[in-house]
mmCIF file of C-alpha atoms (C1' of nucleotides) in Angstrom:
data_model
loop_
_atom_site.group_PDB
_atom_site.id
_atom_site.type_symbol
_atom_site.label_atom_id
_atom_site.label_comp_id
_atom_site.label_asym_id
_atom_site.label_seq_id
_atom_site.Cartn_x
_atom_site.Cartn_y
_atom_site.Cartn_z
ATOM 1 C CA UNK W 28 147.086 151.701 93.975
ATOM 2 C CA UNK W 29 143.422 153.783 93.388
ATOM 3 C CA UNK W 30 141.517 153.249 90.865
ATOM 4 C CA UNK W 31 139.191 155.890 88.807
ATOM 5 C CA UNK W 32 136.516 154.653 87.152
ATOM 6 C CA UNK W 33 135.449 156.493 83.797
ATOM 7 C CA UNK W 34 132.684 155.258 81.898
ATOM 8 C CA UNK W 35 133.172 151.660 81.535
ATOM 9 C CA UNK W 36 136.935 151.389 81.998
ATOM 10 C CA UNK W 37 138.598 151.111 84.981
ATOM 11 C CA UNK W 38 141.814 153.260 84.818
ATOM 12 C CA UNK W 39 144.881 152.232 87.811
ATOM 13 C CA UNK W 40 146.644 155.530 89.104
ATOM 14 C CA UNK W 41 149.829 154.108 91.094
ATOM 15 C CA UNK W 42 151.169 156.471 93.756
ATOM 16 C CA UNK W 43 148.276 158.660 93.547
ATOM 17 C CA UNK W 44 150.030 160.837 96.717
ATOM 18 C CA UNK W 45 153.518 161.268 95.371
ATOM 19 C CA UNK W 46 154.528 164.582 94.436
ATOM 20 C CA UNK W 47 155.459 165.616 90.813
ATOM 21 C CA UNK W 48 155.148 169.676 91.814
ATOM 22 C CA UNK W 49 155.953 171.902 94.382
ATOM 23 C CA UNK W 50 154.774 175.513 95.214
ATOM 24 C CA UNK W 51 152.055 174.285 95.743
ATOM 25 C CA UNK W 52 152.590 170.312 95.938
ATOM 26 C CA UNK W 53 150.777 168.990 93.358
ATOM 27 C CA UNK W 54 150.538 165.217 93.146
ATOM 28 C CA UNK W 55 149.786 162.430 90.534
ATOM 29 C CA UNK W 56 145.731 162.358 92.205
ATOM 30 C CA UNK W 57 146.161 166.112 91.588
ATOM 31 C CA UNK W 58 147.143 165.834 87.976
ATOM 32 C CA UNK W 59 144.211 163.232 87.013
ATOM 33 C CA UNK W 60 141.589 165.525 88.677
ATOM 34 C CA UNK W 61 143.174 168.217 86.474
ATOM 35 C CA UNK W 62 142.879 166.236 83.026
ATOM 36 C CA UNK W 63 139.495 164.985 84.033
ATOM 37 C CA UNK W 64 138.380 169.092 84.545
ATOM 38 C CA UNK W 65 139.417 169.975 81.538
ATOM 39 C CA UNK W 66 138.850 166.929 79.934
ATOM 40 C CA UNK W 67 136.089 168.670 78.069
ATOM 41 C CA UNK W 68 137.909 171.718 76.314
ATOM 42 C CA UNK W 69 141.353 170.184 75.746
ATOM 43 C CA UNK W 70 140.315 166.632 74.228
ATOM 44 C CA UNK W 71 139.293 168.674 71.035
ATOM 45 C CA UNK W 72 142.283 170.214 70.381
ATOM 46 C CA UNK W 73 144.508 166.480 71.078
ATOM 47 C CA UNK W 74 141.833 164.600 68.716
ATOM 48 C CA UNK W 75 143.077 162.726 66.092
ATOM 49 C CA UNK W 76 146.738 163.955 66.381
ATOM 50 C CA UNK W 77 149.607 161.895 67.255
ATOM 51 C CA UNK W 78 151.328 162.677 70.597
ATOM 52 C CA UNK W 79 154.648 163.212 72.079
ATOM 53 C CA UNK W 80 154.356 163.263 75.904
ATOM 54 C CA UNK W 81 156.470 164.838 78.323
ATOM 55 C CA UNK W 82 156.833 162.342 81.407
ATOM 56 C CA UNK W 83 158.308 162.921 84.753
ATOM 57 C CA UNK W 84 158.147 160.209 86.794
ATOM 58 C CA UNK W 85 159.820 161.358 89.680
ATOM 59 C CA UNK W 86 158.348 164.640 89.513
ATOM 60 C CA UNK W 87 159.678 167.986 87.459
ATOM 61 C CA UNK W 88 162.614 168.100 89.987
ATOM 62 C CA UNK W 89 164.254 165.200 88.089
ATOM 63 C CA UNK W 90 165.338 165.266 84.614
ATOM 64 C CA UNK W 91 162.376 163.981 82.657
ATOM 65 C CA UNK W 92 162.341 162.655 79.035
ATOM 66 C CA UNK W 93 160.127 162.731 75.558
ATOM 67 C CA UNK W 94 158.272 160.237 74.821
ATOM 68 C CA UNK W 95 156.997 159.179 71.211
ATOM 69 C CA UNK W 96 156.219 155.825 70.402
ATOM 70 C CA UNK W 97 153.211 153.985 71.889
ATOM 71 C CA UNK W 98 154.995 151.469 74.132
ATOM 72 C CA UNK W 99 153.762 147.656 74.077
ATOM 73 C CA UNK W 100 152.557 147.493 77.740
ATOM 74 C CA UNK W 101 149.655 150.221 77.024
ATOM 75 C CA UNK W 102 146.031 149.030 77.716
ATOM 76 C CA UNK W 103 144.620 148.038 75.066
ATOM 77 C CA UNK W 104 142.123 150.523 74.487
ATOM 78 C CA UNK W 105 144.875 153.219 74.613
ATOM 79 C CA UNK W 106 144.566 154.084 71.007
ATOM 80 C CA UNK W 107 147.828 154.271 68.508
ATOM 81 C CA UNK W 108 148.327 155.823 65.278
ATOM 82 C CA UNK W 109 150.961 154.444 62.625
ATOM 83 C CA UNK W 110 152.538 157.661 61.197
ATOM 84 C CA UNK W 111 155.566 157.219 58.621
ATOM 85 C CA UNK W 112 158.876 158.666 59.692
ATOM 86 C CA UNK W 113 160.114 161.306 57.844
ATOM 87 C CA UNK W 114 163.016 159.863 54.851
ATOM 88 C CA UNK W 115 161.654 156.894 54.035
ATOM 89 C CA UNK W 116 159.825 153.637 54.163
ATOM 90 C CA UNK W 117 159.587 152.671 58.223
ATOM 91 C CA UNK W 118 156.422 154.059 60.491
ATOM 92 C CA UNK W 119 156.676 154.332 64.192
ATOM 93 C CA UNK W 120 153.377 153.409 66.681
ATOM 94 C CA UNK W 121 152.345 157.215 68.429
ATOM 95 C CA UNK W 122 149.619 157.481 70.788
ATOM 96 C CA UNK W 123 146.484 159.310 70.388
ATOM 97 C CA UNK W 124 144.022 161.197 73.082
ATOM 98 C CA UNK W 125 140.474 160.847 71.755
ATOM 99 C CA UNK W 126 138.607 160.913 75.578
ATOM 100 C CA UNK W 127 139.277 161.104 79.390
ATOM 101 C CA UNK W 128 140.417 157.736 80.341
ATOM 102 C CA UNK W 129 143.342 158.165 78.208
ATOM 103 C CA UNK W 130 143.951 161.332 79.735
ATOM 104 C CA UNK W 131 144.009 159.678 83.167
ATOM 105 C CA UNK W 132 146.220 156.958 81.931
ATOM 106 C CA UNK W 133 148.888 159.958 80.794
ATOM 107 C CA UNK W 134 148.469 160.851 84.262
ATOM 108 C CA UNK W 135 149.285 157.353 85.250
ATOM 109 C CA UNK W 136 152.272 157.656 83.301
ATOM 110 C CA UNK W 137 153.409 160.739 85.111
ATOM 111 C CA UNK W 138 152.602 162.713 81.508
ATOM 112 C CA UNK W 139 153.444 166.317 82.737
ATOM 113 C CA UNK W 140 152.935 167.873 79.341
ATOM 114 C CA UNK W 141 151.230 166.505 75.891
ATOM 115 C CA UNK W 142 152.569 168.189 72.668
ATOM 116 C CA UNK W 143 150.667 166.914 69.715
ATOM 117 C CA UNK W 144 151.668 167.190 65.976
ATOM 118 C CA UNK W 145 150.376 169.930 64.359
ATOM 119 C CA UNK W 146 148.624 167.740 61.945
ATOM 120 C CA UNK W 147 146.370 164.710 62.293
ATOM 121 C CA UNK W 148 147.622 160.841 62.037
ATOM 122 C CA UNK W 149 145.310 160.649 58.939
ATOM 123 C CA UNK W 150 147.408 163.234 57.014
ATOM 124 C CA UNK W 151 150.391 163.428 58.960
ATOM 125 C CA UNK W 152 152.404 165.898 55.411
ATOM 126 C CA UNK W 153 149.252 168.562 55.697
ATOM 127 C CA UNK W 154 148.933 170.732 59.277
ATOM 128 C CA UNK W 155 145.949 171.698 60.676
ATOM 129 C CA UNK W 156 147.768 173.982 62.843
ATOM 130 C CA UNK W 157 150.044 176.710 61.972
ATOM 131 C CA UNK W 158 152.340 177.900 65.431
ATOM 132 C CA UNK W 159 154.723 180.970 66.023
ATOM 133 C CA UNK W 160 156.325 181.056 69.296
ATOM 134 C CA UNK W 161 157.120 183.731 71.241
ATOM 135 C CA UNK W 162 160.123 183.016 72.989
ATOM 136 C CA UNK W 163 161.593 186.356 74.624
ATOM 137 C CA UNK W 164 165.132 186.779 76.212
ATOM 138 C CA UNK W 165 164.663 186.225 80.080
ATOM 139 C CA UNK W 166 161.735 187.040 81.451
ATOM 140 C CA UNK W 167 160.641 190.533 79.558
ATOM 141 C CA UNK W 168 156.498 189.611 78.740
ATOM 142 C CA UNK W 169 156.038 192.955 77.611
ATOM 143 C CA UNK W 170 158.122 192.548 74.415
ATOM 144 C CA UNK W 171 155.838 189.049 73.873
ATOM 145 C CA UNK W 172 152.594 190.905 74.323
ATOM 146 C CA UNK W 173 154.249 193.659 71.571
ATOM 147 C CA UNK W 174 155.136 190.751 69.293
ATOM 148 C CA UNK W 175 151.799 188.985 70.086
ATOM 149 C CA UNK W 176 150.128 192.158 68.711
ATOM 150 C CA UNK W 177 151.937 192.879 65.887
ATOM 151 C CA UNK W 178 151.860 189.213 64.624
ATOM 152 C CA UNK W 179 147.973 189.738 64.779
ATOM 153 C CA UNK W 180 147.938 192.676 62.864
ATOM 154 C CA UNK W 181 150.594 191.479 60.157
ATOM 155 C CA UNK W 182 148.069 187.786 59.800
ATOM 156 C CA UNK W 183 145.266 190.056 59.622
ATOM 157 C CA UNK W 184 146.554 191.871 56.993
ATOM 158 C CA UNK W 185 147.101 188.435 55.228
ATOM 159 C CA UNK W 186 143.656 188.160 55.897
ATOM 160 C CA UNK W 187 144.389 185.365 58.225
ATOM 161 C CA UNK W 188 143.000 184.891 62.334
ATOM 162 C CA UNK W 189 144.876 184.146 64.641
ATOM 163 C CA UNK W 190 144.907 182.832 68.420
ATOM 164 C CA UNK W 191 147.309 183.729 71.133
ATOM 165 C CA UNK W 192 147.754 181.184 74.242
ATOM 166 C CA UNK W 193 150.450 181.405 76.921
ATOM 167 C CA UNK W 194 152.767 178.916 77.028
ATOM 168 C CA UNK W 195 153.066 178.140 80.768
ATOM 169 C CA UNK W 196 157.039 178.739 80.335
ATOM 170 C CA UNK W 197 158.454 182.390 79.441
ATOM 171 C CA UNK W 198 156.373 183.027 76.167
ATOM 172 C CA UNK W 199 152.991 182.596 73.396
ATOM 173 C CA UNK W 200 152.462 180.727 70.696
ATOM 174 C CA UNK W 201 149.803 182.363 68.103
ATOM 175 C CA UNK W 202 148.111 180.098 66.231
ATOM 176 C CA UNK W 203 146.733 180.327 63.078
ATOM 177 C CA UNK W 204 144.057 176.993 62.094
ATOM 178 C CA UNK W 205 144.227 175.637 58.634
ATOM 179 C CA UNK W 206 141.921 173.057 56.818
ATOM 180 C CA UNK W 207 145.117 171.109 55.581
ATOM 181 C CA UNK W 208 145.181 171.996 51.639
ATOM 182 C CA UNK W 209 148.971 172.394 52.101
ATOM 183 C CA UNK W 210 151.370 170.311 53.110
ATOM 184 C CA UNK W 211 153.668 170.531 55.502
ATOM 185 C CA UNK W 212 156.812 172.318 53.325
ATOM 186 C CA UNK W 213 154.305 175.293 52.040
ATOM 187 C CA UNK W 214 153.224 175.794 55.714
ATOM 188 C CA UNK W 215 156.796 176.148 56.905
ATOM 189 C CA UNK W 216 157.680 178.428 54.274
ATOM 190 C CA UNK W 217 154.928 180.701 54.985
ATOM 191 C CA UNK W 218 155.130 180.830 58.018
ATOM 192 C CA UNK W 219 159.268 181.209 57.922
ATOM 193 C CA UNK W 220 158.250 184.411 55.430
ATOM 194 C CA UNK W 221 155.848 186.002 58.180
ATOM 195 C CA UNK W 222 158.063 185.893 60.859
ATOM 196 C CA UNK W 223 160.527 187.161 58.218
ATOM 197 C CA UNK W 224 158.399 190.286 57.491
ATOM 198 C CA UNK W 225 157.413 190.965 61.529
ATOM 199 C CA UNK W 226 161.676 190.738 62.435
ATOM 200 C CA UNK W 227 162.569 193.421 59.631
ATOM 201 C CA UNK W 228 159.468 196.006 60.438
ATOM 202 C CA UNK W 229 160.835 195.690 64.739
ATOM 203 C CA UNK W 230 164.737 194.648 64.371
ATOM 204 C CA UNK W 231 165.236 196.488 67.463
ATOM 205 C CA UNK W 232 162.703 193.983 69.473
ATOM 206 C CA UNK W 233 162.528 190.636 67.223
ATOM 207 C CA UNK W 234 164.650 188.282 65.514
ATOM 208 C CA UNK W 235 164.058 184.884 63.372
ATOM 209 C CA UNK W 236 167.749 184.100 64.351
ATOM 210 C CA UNK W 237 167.994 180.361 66.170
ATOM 211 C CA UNK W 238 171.497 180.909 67.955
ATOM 212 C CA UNK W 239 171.135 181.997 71.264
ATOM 213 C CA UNK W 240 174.431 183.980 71.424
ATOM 214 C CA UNK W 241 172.818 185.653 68.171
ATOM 215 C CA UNK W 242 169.742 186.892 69.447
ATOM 216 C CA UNK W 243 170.928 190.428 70.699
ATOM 217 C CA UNK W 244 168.625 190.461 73.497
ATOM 218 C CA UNK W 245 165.488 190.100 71.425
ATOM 219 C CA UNK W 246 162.376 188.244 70.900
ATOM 220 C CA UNK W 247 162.872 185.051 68.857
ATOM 221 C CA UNK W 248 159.938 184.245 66.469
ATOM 222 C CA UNK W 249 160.146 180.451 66.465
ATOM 223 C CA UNK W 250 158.569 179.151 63.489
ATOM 224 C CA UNK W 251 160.553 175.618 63.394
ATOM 225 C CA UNK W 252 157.731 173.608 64.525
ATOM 226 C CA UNK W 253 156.241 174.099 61.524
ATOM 227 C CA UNK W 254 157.759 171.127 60.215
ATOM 228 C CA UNK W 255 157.082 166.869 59.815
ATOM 229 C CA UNK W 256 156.789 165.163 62.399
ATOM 230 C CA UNK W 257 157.197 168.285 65.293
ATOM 231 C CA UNK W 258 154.773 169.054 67.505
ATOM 232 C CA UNK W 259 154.159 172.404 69.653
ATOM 233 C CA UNK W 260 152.429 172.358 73.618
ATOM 234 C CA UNK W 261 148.725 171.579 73.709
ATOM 235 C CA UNK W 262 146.111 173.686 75.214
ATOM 236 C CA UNK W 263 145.464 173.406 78.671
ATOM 237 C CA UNK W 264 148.719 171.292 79.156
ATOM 238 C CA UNK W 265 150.503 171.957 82.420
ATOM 239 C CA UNK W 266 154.415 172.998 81.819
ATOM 240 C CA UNK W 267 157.187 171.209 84.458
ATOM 241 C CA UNK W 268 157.751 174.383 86.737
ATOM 242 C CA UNK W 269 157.242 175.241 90.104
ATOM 243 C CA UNK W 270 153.269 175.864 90.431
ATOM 244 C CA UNK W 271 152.141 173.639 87.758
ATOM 245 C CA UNK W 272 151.698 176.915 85.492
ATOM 246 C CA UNK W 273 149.395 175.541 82.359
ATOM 247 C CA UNK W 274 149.574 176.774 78.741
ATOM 248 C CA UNK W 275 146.294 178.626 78.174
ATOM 249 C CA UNK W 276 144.422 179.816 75.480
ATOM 250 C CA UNK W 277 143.488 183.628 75.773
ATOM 251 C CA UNK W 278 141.179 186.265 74.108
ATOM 252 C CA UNK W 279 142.742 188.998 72.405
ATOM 253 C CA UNK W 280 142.229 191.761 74.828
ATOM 254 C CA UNK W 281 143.943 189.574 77.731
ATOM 255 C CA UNK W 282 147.041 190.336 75.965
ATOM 256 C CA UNK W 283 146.446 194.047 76.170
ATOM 257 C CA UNK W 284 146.653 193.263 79.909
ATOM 258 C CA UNK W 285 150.321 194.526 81.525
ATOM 259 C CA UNK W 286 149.788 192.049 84.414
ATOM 260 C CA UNK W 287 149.795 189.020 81.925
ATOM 261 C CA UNK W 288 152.365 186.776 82.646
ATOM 262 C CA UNK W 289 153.405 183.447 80.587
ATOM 263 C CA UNK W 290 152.682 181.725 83.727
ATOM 264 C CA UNK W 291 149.375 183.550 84.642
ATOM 265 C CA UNK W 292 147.270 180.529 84.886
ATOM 266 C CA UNK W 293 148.047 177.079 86.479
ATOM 267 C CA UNK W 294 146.537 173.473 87.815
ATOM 268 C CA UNK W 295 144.848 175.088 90.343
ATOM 269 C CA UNK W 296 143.228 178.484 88.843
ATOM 270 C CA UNK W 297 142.617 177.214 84.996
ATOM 271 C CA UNK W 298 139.315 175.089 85.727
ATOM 272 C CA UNK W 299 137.885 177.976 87.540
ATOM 273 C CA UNK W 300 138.758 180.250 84.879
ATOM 274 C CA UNK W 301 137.172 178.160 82.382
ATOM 275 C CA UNK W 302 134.171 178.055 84.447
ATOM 276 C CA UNK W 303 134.338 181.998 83.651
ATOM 277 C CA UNK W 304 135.053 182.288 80.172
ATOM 278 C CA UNK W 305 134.877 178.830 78.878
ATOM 279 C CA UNK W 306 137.331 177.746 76.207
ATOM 280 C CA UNK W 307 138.498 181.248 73.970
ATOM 281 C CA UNK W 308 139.883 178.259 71.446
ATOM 282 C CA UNK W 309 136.406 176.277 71.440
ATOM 283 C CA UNK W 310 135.306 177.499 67.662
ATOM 284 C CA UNK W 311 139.191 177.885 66.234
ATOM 285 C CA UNK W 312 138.626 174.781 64.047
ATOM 286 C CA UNK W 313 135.498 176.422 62.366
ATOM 287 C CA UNK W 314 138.123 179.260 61.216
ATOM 288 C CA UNK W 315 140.421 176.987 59.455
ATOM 289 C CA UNK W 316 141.875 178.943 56.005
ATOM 290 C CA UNK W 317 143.637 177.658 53.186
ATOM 291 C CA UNK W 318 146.950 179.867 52.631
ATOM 292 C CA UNK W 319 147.066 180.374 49.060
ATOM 293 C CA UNK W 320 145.845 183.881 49.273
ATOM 294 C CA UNK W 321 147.723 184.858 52.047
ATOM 295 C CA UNK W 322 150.671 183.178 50.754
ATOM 296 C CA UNK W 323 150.259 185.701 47.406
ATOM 297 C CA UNK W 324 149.661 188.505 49.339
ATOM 298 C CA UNK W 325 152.840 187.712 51.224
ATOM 299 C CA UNK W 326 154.867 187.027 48.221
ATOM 300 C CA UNK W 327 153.827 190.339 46.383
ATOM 301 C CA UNK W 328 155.877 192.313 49.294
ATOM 302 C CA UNK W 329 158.637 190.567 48.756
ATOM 303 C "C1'" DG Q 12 156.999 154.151 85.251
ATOM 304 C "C1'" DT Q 13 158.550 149.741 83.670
ATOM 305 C "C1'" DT Q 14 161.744 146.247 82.740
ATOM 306 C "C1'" DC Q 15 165.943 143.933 83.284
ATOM 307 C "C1'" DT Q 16 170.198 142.427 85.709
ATOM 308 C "C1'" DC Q 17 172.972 141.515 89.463
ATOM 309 C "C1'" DT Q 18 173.421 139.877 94.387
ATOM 310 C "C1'" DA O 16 163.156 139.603 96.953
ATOM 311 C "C1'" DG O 17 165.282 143.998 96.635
ATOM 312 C "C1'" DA O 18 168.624 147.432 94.792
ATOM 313 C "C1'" DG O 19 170.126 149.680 91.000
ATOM 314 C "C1'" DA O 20 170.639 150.682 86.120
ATOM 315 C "C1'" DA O 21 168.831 151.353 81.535
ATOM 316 C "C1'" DC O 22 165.441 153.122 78.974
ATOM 317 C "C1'" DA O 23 161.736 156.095 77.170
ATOM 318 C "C1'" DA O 24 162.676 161.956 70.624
ATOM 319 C "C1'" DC O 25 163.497 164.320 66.472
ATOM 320 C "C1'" DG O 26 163.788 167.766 62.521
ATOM 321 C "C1'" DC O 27 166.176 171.725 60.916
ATOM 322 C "C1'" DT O 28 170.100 174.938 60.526
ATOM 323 C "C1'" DC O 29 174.749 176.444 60.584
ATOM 324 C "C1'" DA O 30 179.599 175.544 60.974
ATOM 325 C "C1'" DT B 22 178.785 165.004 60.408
ATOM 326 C "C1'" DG B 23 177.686 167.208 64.530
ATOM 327 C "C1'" DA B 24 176.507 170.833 67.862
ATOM 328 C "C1'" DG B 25 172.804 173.790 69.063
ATOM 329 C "C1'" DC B 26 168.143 174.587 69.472
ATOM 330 C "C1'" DG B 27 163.256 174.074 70.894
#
DNA sequence: GTTCTCT
DNA sequence: AGAGAACAACGCTCA
DNA sequence: TGAGCG
């Protein structure tokens, strides 16, 4: 059993040499060293949100499972967050990420991949985060650079930014930041009306439809997450595939690239690529919009 | 990874 | 004491 | 109500 010391706890890794990836192995020690790299850029962006974490305790050959509620046996100092379910009355105990040592106690727990809510525990109804994912048939990226695009030009026209990151799997997700003036239903329904608007101008490449044996070999534009209580993959969160690939936040002309790949970055090559370009996602929050303009705008084309 | 049950 | 099993999510949509 | 989906 090691032991990492950060700051003044004292945080246990158990089986620090077993392997949870191959191509390269990649083991448990591996995965803490990872967190504690990127400790810096990704806490911001797990801050205040609940969690649902992605374990795999023995390793991403093995059928792993979702985890939600913050279990009893948790240090202490592992902080939760009491969020109500959605119907009524009950709330359920998630755990939050505010620093490293709870980063290197998801490690501990074999945590694979974090996916936070897209809103914070304070105001679980009202997003902070609006998400589209890109999720392509097979393995064509140059249909989820296309879509990547277009959705960027359609949100600018909305007069809305947006921020593309690859997902570590097959796809994106653009993001679009909001302060939180509307809740969680508005959000959806905006966002449900983009994607909307983006199938119909390319219903050769793109489709909103959910059933897989309905998609016609095209792009779906996933906007489902945009609802209580779901959550979409963190930044800098390593996926459960061969090579630890890890879903990273770009700049816009990276997706011009044709070499991009949803799995371009990984464990091993993200910490010296933020050494080169930092975090593209380190100001998003200081771009948050409210909707109601764009939501007009969107309505008026209608 | 942790907890519980069965030998 | 050790082996093995059970357990660890959830909201939305369509049929 | 449940299967399918992410």
């Amino acid at each position: 059993m090691a032991e990492l010391t950060i700051g003044r706890r004292h945080v246990p890794l158990g089986n620090p040499g077993k392997a949870l990836f191959t191509d390269p192995t990649t083991t448990k020690s591996d995965l803490a060293g990872y967190y504690r790299t990127v400790a810096t850029v990704m806490l911001p962006h797990l801050r205040e949100r609940p969690l649902a974490l992605q374990r795999f305790p023995d390793g991403i050959g093995s059928a792993g499972f979702f985890q939600k509620r913050r279990p009893d046996n948790a240090p202490d100092w592992v902080p939760g967050a009491r969020v109500p379910r959605e119907g009524e009355g009950d709330t359920v105990e998630m755990i939050c990420c505010p620093d490293e040592a709870t980063l290197v106690y998801l490690a501990d727990q074999a945590v694979v991949t974090v996916h936070p809510w897209l809103s914070r525990a304070d105001r679980p109804r009202h997003p902070v985060r609006l998400v589209v994912d890109l999720d392509p048939p097979g393995d064509d990226f140059d249909t989820v650079r296309f879509a990547a695009l277009a959705l960027r030009d359609l949100l600018g026209e909305l007069g809305l930014p947006a921020y593309p990151m690859t997902t570590g799997s097959r796809g994106m997700h653009v993001m679009v930041p909001l302060v939180g003036r509307q809740d969680v239903d508005e959000v959806r329904r905006f966002a449900r009306g983009v994607a909307d608007v983006l199938a119909a101008r390319h219903p050769d490449r793109l489709t909103t439809e959910m059933r897989k044996d309905r998609r016609g070999g095209r792009l779906l534009l996933d906007v489902m997450r945009n609802a209580y209580a779901l959550h979409a993959v963190a930044p800098y969160a390593p996926r459960p595939l061969p090579g630890a690939p890890v879903a990273t936040p770009l700049d816009w002309d990276e997706v011009d690239d044709a070499d991009l790949t949803a799995r371009r970055y990984t464990v091993r090559s993200v910490p010296g690529r933020i050494d080169r370009v930092g975090d593209p996602w380190g100001r998003v929050d200081r771009h948050a919009r409210i909707l109601s303009t764009a939501a007009r705008r969107l309505r008026s084309w209608r």
